[in-house]
PDB file of C-alpha atoms in Angstrom:
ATOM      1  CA  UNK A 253      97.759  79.274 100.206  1.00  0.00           C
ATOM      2  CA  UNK A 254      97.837  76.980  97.265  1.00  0.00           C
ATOM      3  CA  UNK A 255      94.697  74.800  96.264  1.00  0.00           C
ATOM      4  CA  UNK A 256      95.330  74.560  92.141  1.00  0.00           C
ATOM      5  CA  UNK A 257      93.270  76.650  90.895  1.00  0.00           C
ATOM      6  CA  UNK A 258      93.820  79.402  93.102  1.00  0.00           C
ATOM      7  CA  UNK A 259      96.568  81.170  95.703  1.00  0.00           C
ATOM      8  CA  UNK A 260      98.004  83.368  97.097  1.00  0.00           C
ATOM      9  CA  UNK A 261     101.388  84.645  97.252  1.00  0.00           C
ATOM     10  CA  UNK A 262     103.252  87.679  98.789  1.00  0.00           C
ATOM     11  CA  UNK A 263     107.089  88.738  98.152  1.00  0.00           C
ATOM     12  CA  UNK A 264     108.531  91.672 100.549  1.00  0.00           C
ATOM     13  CA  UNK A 265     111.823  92.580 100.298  1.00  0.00           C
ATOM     14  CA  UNK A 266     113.658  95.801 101.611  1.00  0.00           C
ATOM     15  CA  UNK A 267     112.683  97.523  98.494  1.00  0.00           C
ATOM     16  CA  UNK A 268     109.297  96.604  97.771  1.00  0.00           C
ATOM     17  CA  UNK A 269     106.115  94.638  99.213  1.00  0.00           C
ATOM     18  CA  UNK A 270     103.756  92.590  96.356  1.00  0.00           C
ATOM     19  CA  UNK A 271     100.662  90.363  97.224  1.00  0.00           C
ATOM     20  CA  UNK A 272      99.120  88.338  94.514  1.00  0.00           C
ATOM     21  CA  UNK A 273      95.703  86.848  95.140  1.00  0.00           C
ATOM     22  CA  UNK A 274      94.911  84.507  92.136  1.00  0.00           C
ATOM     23  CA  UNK A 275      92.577  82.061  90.490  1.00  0.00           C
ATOM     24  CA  UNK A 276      91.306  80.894  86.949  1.00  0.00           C
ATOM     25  CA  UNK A 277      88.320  82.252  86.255  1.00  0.00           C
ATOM     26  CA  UNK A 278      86.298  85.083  83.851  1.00  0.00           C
ATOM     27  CA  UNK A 279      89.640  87.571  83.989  1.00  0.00           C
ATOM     28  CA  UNK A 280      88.051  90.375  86.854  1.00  0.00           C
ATOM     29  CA  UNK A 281      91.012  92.322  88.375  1.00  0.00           C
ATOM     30  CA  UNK A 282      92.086  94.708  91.058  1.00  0.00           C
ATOM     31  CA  UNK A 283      95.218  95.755  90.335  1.00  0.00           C
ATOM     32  CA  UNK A 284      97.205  98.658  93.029  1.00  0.00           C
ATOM     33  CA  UNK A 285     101.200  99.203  92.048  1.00  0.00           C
ATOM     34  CA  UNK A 286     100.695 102.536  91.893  1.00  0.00           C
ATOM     35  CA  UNK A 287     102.006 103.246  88.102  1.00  0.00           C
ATOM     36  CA  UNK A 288      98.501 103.371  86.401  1.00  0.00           C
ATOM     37  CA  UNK A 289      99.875 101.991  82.838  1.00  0.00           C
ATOM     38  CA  UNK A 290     101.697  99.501  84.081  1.00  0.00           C
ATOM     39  CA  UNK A 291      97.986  98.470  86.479  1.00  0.00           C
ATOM     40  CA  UNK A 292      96.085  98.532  83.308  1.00  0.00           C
ATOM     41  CA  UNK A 293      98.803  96.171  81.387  1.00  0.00           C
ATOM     42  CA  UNK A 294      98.427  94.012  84.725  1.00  0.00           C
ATOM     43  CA  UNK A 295      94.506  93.791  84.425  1.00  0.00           C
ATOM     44  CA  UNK A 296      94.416  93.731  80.618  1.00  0.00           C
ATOM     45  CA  UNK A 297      96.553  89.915  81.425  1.00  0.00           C
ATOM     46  CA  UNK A 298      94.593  88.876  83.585  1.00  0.00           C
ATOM     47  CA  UNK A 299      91.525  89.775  81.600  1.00  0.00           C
ATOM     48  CA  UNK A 300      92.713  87.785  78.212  1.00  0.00           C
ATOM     49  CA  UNK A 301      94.325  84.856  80.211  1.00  0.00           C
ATOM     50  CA  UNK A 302      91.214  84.135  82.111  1.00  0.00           C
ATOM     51  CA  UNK A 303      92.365  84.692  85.616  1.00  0.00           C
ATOM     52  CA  UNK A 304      91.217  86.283  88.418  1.00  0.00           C
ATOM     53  CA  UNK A 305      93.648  88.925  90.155  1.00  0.00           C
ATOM     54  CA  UNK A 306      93.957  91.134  93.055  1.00  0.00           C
ATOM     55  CA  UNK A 307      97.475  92.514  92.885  1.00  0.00           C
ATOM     56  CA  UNK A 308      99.026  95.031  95.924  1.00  0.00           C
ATOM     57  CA  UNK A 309     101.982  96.534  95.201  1.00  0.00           C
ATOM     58  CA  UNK A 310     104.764  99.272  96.374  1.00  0.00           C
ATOM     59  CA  UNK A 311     108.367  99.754  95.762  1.00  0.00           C
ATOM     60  CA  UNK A 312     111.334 102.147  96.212  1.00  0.00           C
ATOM     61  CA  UNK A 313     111.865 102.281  92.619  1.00  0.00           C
ATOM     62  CA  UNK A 314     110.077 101.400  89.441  1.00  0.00           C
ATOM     63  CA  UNK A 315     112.760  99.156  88.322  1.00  0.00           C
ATOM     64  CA  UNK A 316     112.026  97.108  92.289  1.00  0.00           C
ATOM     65  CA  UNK A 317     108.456  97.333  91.949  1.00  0.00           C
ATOM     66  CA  UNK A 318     108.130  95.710  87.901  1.00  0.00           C
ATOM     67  CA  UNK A 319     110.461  93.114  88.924  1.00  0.00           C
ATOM     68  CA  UNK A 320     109.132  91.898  91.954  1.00  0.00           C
ATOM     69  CA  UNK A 321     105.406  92.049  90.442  1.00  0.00           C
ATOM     70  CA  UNK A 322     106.690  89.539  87.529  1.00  0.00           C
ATOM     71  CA  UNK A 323     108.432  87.234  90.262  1.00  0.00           C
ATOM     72  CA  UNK A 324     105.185  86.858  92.603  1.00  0.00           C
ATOM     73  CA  UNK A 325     102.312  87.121  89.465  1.00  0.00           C
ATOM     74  CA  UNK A 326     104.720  84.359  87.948  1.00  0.00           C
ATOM     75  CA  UNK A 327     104.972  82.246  90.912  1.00  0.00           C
ATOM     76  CA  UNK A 328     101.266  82.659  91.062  1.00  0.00           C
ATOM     77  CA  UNK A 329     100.306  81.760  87.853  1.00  0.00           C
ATOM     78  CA  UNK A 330     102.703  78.553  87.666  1.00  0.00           C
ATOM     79  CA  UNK A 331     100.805  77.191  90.645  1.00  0.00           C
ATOM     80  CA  UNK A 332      97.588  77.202  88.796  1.00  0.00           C
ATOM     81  CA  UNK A 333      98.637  75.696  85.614  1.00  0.00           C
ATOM     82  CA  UNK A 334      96.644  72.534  85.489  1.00  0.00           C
ATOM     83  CA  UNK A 335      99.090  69.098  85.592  1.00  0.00           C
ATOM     84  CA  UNK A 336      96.723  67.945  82.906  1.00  0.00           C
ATOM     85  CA  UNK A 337      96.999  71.449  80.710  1.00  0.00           C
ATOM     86  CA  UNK A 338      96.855  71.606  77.298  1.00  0.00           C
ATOM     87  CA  UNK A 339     100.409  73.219  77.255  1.00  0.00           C
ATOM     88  CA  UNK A 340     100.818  75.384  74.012  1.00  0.00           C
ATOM     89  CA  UNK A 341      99.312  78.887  73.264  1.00  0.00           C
ATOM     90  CA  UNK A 342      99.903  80.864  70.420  1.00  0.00           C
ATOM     91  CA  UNK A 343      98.559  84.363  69.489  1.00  0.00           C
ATOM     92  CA  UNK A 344      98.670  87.110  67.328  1.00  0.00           C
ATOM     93  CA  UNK A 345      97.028  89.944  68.389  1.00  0.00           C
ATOM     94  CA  UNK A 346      97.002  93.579  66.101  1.00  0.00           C
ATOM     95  CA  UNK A 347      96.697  96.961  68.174  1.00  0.00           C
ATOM     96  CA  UNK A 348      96.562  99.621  65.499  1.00  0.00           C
ATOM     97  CA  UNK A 349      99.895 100.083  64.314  1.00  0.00           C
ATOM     98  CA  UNK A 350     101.431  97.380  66.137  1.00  0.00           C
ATOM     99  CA  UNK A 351     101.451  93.537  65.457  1.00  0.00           C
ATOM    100  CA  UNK A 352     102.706  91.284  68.055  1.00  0.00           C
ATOM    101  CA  UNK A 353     102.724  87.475  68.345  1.00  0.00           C
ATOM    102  CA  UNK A 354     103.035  85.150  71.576  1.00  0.00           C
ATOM    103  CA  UNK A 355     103.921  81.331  71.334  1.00  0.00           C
ATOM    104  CA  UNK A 356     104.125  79.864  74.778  1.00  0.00           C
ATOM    105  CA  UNK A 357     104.519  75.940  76.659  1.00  0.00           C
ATOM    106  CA  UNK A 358     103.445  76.224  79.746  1.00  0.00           C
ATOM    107  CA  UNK A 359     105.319  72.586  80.517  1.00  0.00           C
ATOM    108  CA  UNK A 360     107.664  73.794  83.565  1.00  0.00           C
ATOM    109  CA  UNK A 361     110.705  74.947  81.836  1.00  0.00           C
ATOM    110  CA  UNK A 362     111.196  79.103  81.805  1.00  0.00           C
ATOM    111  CA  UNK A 363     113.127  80.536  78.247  1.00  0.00           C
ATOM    112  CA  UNK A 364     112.123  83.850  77.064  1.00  0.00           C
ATOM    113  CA  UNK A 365     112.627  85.645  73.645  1.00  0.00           C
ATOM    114  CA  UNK A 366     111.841  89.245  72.932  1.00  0.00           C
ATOM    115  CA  UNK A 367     112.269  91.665  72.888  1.00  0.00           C
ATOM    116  CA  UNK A 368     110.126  94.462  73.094  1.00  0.00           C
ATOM    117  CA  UNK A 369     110.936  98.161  72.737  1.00  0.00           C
ATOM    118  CA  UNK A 370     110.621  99.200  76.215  1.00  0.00           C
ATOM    119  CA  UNK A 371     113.128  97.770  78.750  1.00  0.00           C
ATOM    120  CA  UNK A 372     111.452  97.713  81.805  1.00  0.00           C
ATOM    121  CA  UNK A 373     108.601  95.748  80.237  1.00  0.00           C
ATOM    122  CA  UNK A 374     111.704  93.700  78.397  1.00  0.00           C
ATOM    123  CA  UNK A 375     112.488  92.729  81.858  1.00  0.00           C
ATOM    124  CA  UNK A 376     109.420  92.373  83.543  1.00  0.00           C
ATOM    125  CA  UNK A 377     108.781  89.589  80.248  1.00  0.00           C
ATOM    126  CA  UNK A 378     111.490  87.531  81.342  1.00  0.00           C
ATOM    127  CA  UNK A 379     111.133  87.758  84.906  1.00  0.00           C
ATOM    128  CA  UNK A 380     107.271  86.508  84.524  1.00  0.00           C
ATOM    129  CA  UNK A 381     108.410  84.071  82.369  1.00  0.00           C
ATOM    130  CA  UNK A 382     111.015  82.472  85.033  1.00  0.00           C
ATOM    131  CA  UNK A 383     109.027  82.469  87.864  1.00  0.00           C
ATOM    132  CA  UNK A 384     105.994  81.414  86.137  1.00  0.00           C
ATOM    133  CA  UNK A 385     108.313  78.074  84.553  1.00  0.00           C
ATOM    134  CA  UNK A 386     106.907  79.327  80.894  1.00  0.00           C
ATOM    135  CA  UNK A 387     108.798  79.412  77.737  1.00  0.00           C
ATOM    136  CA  UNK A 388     107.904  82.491  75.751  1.00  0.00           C
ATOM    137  CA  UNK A 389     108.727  83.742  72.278  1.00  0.00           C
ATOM    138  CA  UNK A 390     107.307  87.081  72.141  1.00  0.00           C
ATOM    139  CA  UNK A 391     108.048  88.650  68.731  1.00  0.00           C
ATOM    140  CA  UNK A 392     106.849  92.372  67.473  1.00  0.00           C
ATOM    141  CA  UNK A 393     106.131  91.714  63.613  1.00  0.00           C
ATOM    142  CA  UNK A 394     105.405  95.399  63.278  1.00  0.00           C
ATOM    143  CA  UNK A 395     104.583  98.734  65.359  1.00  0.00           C
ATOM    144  CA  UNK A 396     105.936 101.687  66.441  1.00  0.00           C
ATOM    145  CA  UNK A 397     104.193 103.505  69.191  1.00  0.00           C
ATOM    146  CA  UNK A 398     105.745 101.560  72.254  1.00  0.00           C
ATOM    147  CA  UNK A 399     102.548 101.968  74.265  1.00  0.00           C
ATOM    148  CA  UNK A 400     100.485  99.379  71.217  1.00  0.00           C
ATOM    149  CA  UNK A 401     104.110  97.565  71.294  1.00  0.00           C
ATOM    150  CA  UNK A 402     103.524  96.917  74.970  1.00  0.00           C
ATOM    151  CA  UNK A 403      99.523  96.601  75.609  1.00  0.00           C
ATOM    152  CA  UNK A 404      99.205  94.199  72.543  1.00  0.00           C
ATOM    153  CA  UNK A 405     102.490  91.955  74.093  1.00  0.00           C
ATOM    154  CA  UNK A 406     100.060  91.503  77.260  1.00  0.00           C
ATOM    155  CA  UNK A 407      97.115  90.430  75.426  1.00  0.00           C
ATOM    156  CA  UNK A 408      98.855  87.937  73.314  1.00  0.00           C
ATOM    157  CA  UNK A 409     100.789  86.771  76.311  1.00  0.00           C
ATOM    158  CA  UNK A 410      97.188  86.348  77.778  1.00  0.00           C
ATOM    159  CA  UNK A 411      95.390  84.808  75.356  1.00  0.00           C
ATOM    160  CA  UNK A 412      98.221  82.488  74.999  1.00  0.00           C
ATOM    161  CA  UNK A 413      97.915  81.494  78.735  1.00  0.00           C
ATOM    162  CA  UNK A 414      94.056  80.899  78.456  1.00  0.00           C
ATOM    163  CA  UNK A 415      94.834  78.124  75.583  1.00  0.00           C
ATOM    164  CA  UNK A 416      97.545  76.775  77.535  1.00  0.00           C
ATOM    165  CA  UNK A 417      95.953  76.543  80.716  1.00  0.00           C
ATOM    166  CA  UNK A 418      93.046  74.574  79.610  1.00  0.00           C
ATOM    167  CA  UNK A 419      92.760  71.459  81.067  1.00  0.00           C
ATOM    168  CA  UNK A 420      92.847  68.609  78.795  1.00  0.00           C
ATOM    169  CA  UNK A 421      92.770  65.687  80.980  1.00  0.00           C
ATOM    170  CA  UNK A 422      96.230  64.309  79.920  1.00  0.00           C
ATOM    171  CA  UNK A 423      99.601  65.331  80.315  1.00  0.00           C
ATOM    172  CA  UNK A 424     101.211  66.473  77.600  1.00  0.00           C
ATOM    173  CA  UNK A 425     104.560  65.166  78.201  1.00  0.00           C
ATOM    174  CA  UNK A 426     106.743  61.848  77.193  1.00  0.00           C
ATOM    175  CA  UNK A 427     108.152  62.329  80.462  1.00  0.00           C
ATOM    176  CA  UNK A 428     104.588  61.496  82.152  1.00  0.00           C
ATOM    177  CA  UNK A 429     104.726  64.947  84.190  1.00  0.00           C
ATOM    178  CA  UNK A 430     105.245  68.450  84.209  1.00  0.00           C
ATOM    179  CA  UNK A 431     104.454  69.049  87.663  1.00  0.00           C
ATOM    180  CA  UNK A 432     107.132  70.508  90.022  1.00  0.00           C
ATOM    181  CA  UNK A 433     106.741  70.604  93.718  1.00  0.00           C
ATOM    182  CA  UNK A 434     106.208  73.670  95.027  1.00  0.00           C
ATOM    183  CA  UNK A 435     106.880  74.501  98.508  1.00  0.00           C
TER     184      UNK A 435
END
């Protein structure tokens, strides 16, 4: 189901199962993969981008499960990106030691620089930002401790979404679109 501001999508491979219920909205979230760090990086997202999420995952292996999370809550959130959207988000946000800054367009085209410390996450980054159509420069202007590294990388990637996302009534694009068809 698909209605523009809110879908749903599932993804089941051999290795894992993922369903994705989501809309825009105050940023309430249910989040089940069964790796309780990686569910409260999944809710914090949704929490900071303004979207609400239920999220069922499992998966043979961590590796499975991250990736095919960040292909369906991409898909997902590329569906309801507004045609009229304001586009660009940038934040900075600080987490105690760490200081990380996310400058996203939201216009349809997926690039992703990093990185951040922790590979999985590194991976699950780009893999969002693919399916989703985003380009995303993520960049860690200071930190250690790879769990403020990580948890202040979702909120900026969230906050940046919520500016994007907003719907400005025109489309910010000399092409006259940034709307794909999505079947």
């Amino acid at each position: 189901m698909s209605t523009g501001t809110s879908t749903t999508v599932v993804r089941e491979t051999k290795e894992t199962k993922v369903q994705v219920e989501l809309a825009r909205g105050p940023g309430a979230a249910k989040v089940d993969t069964g790796l309780k760090f990686f569910d409260h990086m999944l809710a914090t997202f949704a929490r900071y981008a303004g979207l609400e999420l239920t999220l069922h995952a499992r998966g043979d292996l961590r590796h499975h499960l991250m990736e095919d999370v960040a292909i369906t809550l991409g898909t997902a959130v590329q569906r309801v990106v507004p045609a009229t959207a304001a586009r660009y988000g940038e934040r900075t946000v600080p987490m105690d030691d760490a200081l990380v800054q996310a400058c996203l367009d939201a216009g349809g085209r997926f690039y992703y620089r990093g990185p951040l410390k922790n590979r999985l996450y590194e991976h699950w980054m780009r893999s969002f930002c693919e399916h989703s159509r985003i380009t995303l420069h993520l960049r860690v202007l200071r930190g250690r401790d790879s769990h403020h590294l990580t948890e202040a990388a979702f909120k900026a990637l969230g906050l940046a979404l919520r500016d994007a996302m907003v719907d400005s009534g025109v489309v910010f694009s000399m092409k006259g679109t940034v709307a794909l068809e999505v079947k």
